[in-house]
Coordinates of C-alpha atoms in Angstrom, one line a residue:
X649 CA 0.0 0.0 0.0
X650 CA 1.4 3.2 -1.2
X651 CA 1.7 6.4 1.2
X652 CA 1.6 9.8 0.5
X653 CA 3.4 12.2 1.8
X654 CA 3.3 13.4 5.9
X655 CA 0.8 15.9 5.3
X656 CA 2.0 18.9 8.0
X657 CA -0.8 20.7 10.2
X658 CA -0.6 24.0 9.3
X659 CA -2.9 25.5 12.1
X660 CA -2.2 28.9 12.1
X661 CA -3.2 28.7 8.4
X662 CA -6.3 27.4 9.6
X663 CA -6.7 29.9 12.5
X664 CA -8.9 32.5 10.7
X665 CA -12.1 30.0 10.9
X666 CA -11.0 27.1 13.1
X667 CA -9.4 28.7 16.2
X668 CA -12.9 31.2 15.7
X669 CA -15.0 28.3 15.9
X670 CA -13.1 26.6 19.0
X671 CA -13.6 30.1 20.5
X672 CA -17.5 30.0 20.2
X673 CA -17.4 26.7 21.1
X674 CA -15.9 27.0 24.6
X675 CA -18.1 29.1 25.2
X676 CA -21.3 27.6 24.4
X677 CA -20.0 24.5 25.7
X678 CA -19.1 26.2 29.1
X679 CA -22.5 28.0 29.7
X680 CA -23.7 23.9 29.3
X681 CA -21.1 23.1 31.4
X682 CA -21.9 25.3 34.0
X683 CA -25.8 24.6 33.6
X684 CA -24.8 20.7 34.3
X685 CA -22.6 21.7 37.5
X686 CA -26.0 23.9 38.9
X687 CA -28.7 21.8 37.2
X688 CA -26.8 17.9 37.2
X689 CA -23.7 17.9 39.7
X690 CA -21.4 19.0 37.0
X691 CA -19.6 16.4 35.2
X692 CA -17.7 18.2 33.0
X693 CA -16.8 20.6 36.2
X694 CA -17.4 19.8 39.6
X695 CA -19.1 16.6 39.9
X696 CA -20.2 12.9 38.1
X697 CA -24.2 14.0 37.3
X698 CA -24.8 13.3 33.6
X699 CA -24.2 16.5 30.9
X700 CA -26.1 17.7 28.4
X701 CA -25.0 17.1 24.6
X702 CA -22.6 19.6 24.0
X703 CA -25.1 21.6 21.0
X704 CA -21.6 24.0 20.8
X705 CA -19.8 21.0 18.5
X706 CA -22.2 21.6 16.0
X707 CA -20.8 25.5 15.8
X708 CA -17.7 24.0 15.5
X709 CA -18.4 21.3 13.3
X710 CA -20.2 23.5 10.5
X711 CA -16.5 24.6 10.0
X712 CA -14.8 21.5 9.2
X713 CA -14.2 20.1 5.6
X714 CA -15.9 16.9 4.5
X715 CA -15.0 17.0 1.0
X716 CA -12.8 13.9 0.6
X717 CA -15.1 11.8 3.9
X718 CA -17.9 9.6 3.7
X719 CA -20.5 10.5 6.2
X720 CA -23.6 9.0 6.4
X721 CA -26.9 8.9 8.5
X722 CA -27.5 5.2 10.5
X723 CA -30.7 4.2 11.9
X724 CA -31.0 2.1 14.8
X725 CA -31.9 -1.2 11.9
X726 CA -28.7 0.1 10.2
X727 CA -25.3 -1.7 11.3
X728 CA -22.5 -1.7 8.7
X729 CA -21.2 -5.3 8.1
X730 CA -19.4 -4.9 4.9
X731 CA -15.4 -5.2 6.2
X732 CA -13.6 -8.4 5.8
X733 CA -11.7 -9.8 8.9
X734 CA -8.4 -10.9 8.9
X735 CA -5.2 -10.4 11.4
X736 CA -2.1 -8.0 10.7
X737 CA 0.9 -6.5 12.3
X738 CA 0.8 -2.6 12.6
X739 CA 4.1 -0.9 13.1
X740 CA 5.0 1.1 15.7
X741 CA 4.0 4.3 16.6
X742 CA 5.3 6.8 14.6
X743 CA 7.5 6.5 11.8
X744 CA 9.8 8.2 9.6
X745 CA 8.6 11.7 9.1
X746 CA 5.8 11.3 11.8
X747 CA 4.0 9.3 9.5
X748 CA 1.5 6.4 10.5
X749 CA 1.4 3.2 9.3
X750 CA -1.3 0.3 8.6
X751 CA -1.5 -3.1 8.4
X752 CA 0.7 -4.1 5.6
X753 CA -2.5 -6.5 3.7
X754 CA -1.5 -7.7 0.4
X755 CA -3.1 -6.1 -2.2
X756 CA -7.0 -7.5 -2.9
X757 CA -7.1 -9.4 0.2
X758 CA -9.2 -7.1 2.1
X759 CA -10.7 -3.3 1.9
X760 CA -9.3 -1.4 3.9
X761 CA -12.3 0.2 5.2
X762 CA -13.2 1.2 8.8
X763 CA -16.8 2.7 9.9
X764 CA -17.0 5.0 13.1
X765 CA -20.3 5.6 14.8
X766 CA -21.4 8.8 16.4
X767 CA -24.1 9.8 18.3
X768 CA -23.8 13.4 16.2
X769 CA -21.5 15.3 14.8
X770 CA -17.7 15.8 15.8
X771 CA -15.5 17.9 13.9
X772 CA -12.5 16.2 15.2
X773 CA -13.4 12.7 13.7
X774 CA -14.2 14.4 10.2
X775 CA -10.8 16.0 10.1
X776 CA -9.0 13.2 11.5
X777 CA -10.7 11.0 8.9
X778 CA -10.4 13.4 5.9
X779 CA -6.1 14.1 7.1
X780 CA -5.8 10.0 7.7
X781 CA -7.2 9.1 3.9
X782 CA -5.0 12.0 2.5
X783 CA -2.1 10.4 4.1
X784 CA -2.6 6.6 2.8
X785 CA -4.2 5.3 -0.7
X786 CA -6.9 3.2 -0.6
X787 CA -8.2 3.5 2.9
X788 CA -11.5 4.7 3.6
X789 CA -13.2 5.7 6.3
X790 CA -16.9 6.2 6.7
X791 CA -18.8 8.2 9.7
X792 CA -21.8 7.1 10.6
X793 CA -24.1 9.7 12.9
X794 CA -26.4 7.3 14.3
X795 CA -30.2 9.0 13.9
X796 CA -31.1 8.6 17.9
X797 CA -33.5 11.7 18.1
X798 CA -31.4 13.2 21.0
X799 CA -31.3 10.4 22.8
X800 CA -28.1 8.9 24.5
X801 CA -30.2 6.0 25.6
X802 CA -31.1 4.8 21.9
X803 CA -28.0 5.1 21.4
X804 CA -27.0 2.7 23.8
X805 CA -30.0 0.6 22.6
X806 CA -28.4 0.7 18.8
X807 CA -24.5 0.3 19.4
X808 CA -25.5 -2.8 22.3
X809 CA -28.1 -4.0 19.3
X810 CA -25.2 -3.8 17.0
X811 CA -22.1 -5.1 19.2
X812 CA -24.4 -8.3 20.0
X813 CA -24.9 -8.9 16.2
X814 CA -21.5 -9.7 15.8
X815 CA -21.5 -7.0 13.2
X816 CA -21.4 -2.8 13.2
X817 CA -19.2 -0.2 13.3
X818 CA -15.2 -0.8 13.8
X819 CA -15.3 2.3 16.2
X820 CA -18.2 3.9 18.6
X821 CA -17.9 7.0 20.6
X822 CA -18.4 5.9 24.3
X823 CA -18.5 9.4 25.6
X824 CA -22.1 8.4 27.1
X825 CA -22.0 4.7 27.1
X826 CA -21.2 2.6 30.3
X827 CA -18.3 1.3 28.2
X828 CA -16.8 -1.1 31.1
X829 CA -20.3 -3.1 30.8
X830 CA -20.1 -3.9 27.1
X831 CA -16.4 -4.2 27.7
X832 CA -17.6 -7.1 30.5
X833 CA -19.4 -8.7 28.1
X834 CA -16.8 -9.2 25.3
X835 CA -18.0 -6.6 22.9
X836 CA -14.7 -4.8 23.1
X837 CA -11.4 -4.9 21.8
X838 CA -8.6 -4.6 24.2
X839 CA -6.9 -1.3 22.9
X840 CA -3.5 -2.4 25.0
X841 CA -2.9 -5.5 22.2
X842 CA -2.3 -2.3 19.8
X843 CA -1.0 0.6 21.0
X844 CA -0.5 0.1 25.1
X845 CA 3.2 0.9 24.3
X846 CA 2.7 3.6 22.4
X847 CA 0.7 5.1 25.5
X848 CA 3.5 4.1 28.1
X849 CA 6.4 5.2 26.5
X850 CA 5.1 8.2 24.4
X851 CA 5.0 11.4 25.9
X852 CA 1.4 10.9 27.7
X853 CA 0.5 11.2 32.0
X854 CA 0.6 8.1 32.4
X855 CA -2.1 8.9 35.6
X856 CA -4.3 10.5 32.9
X857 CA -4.7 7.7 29.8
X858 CA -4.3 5.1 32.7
X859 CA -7.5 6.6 34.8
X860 CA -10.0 4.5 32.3
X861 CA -8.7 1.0 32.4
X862 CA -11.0 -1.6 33.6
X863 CA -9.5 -4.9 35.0
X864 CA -6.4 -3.7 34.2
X865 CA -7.4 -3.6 30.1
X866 CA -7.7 -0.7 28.5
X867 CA -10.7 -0.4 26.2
X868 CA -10.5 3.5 25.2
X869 CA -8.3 6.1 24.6
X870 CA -8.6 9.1 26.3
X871 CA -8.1 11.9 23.6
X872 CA -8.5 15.3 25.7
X873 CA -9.7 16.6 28.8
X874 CA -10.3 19.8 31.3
X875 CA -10.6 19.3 34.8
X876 CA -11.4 22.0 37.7
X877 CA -8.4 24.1 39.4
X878 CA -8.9 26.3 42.4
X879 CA -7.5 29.2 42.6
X880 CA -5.9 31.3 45.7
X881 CA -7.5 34.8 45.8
X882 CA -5.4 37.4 46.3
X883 CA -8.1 40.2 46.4
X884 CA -9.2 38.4 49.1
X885 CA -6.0 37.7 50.7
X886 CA -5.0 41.2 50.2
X887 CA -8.2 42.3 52.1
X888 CA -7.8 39.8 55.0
X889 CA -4.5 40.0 55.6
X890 CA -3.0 37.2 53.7
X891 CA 0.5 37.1 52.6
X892 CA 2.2 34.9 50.3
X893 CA 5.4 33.6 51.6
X894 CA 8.1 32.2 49.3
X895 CA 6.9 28.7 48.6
X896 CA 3.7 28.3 50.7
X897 CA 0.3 30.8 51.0
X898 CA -0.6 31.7 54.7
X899 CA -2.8 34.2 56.2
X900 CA -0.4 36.2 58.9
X901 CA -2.7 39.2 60.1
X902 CA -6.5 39.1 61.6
X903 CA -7.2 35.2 60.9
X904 CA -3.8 33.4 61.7
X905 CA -5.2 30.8 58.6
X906 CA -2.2 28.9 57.6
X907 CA -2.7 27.3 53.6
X908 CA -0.8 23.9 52.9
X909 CA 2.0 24.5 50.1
X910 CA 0.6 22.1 47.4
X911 CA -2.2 20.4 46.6
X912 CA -5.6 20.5 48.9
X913 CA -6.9 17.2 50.5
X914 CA -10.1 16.2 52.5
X915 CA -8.0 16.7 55.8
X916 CA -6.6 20.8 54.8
X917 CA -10.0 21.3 54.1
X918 CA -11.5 20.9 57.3
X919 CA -8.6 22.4 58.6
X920 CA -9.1 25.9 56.9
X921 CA -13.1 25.5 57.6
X922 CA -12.1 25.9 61.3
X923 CA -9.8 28.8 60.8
X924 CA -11.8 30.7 58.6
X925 CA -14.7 33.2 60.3
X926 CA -17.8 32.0 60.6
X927 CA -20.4 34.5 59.7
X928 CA -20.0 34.6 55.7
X929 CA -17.4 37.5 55.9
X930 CA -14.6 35.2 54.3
X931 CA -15.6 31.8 52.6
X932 CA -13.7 29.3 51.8
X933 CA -15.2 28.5 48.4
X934 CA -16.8 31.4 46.2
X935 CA -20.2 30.3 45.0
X936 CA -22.5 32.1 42.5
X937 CA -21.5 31.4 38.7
X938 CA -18.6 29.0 39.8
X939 CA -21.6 26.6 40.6
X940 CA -19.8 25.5 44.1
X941 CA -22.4 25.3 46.6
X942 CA -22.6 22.2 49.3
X943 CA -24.0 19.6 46.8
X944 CA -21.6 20.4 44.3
X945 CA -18.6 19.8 46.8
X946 CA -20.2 17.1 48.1
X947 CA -20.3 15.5 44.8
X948 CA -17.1 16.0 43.9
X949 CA -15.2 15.0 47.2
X950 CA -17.3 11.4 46.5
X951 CA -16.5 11.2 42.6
X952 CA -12.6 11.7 43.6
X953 CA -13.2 9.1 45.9
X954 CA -15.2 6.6 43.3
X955 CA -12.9 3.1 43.3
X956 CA -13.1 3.2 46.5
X957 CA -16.9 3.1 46.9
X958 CA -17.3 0.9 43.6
X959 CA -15.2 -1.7 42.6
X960 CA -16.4 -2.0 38.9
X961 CA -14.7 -5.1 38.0
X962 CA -15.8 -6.9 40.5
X963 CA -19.2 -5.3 40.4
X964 CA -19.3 -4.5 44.1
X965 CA -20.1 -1.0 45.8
X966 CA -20.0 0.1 49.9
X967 CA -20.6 3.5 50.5
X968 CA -21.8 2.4 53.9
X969 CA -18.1 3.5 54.8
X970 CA -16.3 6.2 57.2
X971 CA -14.7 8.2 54.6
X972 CA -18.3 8.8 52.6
X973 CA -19.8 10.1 56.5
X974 CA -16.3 12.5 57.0
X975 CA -17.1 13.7 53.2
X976 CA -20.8 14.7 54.2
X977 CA -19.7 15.9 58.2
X978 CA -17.3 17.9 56.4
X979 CA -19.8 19.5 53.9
X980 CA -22.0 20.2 56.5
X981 CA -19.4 21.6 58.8
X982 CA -18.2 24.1 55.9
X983 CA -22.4 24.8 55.2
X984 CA -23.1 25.8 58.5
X985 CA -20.0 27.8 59.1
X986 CA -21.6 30.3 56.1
X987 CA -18.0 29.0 54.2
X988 CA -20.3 28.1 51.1
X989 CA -22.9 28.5 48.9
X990 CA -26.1 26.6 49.7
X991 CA -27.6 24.2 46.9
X992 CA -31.0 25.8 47.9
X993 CA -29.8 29.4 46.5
X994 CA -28.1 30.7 49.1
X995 CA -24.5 32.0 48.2
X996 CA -21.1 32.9 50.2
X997 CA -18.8 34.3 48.5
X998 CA -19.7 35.3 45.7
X999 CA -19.0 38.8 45.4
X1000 CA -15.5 38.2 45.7
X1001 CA -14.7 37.6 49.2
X1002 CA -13.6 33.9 49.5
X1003 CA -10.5 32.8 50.0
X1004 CA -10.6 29.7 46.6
X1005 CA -12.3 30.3 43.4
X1006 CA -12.9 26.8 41.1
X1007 CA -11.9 27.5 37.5
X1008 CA -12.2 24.7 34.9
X1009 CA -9.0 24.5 32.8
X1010 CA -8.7 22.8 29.4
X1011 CA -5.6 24.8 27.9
X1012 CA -2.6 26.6 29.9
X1013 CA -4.0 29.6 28.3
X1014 CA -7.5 29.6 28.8
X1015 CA -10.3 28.4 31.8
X1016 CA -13.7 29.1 31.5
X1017 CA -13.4 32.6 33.2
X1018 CA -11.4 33.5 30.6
X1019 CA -7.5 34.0 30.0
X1020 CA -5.7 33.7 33.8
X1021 CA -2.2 34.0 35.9
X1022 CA -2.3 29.9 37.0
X1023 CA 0.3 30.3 39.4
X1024 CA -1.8 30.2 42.8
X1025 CA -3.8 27.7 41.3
X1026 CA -4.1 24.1 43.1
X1027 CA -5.9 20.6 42.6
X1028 CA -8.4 19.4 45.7
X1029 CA -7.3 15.5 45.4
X1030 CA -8.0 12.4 47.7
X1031 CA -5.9 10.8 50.0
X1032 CA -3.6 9.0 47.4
X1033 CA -3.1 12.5 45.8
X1034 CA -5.1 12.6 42.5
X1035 CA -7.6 14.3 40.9
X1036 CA -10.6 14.0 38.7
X1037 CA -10.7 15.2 35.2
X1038 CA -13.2 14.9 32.5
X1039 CA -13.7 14.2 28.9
X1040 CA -16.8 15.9 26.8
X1041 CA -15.2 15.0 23.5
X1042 CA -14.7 11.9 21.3
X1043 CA -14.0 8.6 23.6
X1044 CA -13.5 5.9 20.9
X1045 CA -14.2 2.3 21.4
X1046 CA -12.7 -0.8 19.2
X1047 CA -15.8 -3.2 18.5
X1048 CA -14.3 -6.8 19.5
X1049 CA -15.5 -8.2 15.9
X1050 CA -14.3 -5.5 14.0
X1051 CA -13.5 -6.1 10.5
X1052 CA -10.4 -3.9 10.6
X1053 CA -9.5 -4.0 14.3
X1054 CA -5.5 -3.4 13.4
X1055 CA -6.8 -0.4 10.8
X1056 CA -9.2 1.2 13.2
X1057 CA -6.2 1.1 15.9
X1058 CA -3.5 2.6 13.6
X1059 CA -6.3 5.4 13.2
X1060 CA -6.9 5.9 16.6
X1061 CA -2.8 6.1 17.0
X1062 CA -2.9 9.2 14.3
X1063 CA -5.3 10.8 16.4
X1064 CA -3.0 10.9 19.3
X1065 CA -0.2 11.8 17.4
X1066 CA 1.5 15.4 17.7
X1067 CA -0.2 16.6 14.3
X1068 CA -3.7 15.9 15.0
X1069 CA -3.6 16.8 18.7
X1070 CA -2.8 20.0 17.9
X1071 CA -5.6 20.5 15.8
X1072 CA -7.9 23.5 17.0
X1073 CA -11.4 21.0 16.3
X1074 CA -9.7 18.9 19.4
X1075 CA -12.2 20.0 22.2
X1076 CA -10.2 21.1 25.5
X1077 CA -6.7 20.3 26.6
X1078 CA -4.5 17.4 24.2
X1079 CA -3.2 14.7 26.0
X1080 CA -0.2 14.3 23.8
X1081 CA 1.9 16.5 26.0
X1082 CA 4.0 17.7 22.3
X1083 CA 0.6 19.6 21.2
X1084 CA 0.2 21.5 24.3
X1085 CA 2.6 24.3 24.0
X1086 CA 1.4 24.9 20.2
X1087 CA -2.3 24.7 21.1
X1088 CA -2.0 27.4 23.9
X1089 CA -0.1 29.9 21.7
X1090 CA -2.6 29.7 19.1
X1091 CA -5.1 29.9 21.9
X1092 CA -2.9 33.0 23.3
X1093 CA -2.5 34.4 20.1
X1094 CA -6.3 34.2 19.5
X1095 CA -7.3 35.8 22.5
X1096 CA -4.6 38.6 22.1
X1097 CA -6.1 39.7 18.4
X1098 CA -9.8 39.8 19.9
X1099 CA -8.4 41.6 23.0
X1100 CA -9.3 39.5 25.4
X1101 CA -6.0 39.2 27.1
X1102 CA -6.1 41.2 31.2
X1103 CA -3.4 43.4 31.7
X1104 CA -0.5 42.2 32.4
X1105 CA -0.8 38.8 30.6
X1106 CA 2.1 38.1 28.1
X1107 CA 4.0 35.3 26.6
X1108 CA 5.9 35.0 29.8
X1109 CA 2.8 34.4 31.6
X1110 CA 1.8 31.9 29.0
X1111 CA 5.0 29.8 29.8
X1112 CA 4.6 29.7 33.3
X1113 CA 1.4 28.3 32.9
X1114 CA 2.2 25.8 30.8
X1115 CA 4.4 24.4 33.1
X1116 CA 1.5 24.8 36.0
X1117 CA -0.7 23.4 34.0
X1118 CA 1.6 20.7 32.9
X1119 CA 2.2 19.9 36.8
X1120 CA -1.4 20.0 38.0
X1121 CA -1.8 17.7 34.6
X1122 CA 0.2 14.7 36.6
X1123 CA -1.8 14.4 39.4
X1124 CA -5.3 13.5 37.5
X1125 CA -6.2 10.4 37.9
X1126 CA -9.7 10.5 38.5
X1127 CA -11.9 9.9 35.4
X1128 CA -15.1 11.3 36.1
X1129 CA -17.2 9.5 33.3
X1130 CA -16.6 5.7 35.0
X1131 CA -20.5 5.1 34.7
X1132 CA -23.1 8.1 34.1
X1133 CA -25.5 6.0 35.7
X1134 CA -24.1 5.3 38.8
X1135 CA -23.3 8.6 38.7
X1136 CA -27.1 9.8 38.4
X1137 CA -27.8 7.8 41.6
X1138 CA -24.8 9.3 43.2
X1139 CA -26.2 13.2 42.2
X1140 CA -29.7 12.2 43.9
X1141 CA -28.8 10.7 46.8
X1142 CA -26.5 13.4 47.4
X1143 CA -29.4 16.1 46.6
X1144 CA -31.7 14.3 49.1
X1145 CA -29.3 15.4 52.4
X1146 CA -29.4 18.6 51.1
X1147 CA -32.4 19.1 50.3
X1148 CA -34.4 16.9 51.8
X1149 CA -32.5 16.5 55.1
X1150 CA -32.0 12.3 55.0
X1151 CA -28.8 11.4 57.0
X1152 CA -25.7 10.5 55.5
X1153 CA -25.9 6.9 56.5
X1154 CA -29.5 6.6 55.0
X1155 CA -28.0 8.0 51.9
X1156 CA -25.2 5.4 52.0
X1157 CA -27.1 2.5 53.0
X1158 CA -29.5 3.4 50.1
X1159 CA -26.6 4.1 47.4
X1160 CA -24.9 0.8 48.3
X1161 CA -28.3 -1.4 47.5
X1162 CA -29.3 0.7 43.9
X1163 CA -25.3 0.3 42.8
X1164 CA -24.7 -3.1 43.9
X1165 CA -28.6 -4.1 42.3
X1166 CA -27.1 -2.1 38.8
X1167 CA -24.1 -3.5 38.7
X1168 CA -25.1 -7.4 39.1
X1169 CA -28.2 -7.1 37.0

């Protein structure tokens, strides 16, 4: 099979319209991330409670070029069957020139065809697609946008209808699928047989692209992700009296409120609840737009604490357990202290007076607040020091009778390679670690020319927090999409202490039954 030659992303060429589009898409796609965190938990910010589709792709999408891509429309008594199987070495990762290659198949033997179901559009995939048959002759790839009527669960209902055929597409987006389950029941390829290498020597967190293997297999490929930070305020500080000594952030004045240097845990949170004043004068977390009231924390202390509620493999869950009660006590504590924002519209904080403000970051130059300094900026992590993180892009599964299983892998390699992960269509933050310092520049550059920059921001700033960014990166390890359902209960039992004033252990002893009921049925 011949191959052309390495096309080169030339993304500032492509700035004009694409970087406009992945402007107006963060944006859209924040105000529905934000709605989630109030409205759902947050799972794209501040908790595991569902999202909604992300309607900003489609401003982004309309953008990209289909010209040389077959894309087609699937209803749910659709399933393409028309690959060929057979079984062929890829080559590594790579390649002279930073080119890919596939499965050397002697000419006639097979097409070399792969089909990729969405549940709607992603711009991402059509580039990828369109840049991946420029690069090699004779390979086609088809996009299928599955016809579900806005429904993730007909979705499920076609790609489990087409997995259990034996047939259907060589790739599905799993963004909103309980991918582990279908994994369980041997509808997916393990992606580790094909490119686990690739992902532990190339330059990946290995915390990150490990946080969504099940049983130790890894049956997606995380592509991007954003993930909440929390920043120290200084106007605050600089009203109460807090200083910022060389290497760690302390209040020295009125409070005496000492801040941990690094990253924030269960324990250093109850510690600064009990320094802080009590009467809604200083609060720990600003609430308002940021969407952090007690529900939301609540939700997110137990989502960075998920394996060890639910043991997914061995489809198991006990939230009957000390560390869910401290999580709640600790909530409450902070609640009643005036520290927070109440999820029954009550708000500390929020015009400006608390002493941390959640931002969600998905590049080093951008959250969505806008274009900030990162360098106060800290994780809140569990006790074994990671973080949750989230994915509201493209979350490809292989389909374990896959005509093309080798092809569909070497595809899924290109889109983790340096050229397409710097692509402005990729939603949020690469994971290819190579793309991140060209992404943020163009992201820089962009918000510099439409003068959204603060004063003060420059390129120095920009390099500093791509280092902080790059260091916050390492400690996420937390994948906040495990199971959207469990994640539902999780949101409503949560809601029902603080709204409906159930206890803690009622909540627990209720959660363990529904998840342990879900996840042996």
């Amino acid at each position: 099979m011949k191959k052309k030659n390495s096309l080169k992303l030339t993304v500032l060429k492509q700035t004009a319209i694409k970087l406009t589009a992945l402007k107006q898409t963060a944006i859209k796609l924040t105000a529905v991330l934000l709605a989630a965190a109030l409205t759902l938990g947050g799972c794209g910010m501040l908790g595991t409670a569902e999202p909604e589709t992300p309607s900003a792709e489609n401003a982004a999408s309309e953008n990209a070029s289909n010209e040389n891509m077959s894309t087609e429309t699937a209803s749910s008594e659709t399933a393409s069957s028309e690959n060929s199987a057979d079984d062929s070495q890829i080559s590594a990762f790579g390649g002279e020139n930073g080119e890919f290659a596939v499965p050397k198949v002697p000419e006639g033997e097979r097409p070399n065809e792969i089909v990729i179901s969405l549940e709607g559009e992603n711009s991402y995939v059509n580039e990828a697609a369109e840049k991946y048959m420029a690069l090699h002759d004779g390979v086609k790839i088809t996009v299928k946008q599955v016809d579900t009527q806005n429904s993730r669960d007909k979705y499920l209902q076609v790609v489990s209808t087409e997995l259990m055929s034996g047939s259907g597409a060589d790739i599905y987006d799993a963004i909103f699928l309980s991918y582990y389950k279908l994994a369980d029941s041997g509808m997916l390829a393990d992606f580790n047989e094909y490119i686990g290498e690739d992902v532990k020597n190339g330059s990946y967190s290995s915390a990150l692209m490990d946080a969504a293997l099940f049983g130790g297999k890894r049956y997606t490929a995380i592509l991007s992700y954003n993930f909440n930070a929390y920043e120290i305020d200084t106007a605050a500080a600089d009203e109460y009296g807090v200083t910022f000594p060389e290497g760690k952030i302390g209040v020295s004045d009125e409070y005496g409120v000492t801040i941990p240097d690094g990253n924030l845990k269960l324990s250093d949170l109850q510690n600064l609840s009990e320094q802080l004043p009590k009467d809604g004068s200083l609060a720990l977390f600003s609430g308002g737009g940021s969407g952090m009231n007690d529900l939301t924390l609540a939700d997110l202390l137990v989502a960075m604490n998920f394996n060890k509620f639910v043991d997914l493999p061995g489809k198991s869950a006990n939230f009957e357990t000390d560390l869910f009660y401290d999580v709640i006590n600790t909530v409450n504590r902070i609640a009643e202290n005036k520290q927070i924002g109440l999820a029954k519209n009550e708000d500390y904080g929020s015009d400006g007076k608390a002493l941390i403000h959640p931002y969600m970051l998905y590049t080093p130059a951008m959250s969505h607040n806008g274009t900030v300094d990162y360098k106060n900026m800290r994780l809140i992590v569990n006790d074994d020091g990671f973080a949750p993180f989230s994915c509201a892009s493209f979350l490809p599964v292989l389909n374990a009778n896959g005509k093309n299983k080798e092809l569909a892998a070497d595809f899924i390699k290109f889109m983790l390679s340096d050229e397409m992960q710097s692509s402005p269509s990729l939603l949020f933050c690469p994971v290819n670690k190579n793309a991140i310092n060209e992404i943020s520049h163009l992201s820089y550059e962009d918000s510099k020319s439409g003068g959204y920059l603060p004063e003060g921001f420059t390129e120095d700033t920009l390099g500093s927090n791509i280092a902080k960014f790059n260091e916050l990166s390492e400690n996420l390890g937390i994948f906040l999409y495990q199971e959207r359902y469990i994640n539902r209960l999780i949101w409503d039992e949560l809601s029902r202490i603080f709204s409906e004033g159930i206890t803690a252990q009622e909540a627990a002893a209720n959660l363990t039954g529904a998840v342990n009921l879900y996840l042996n049925e």
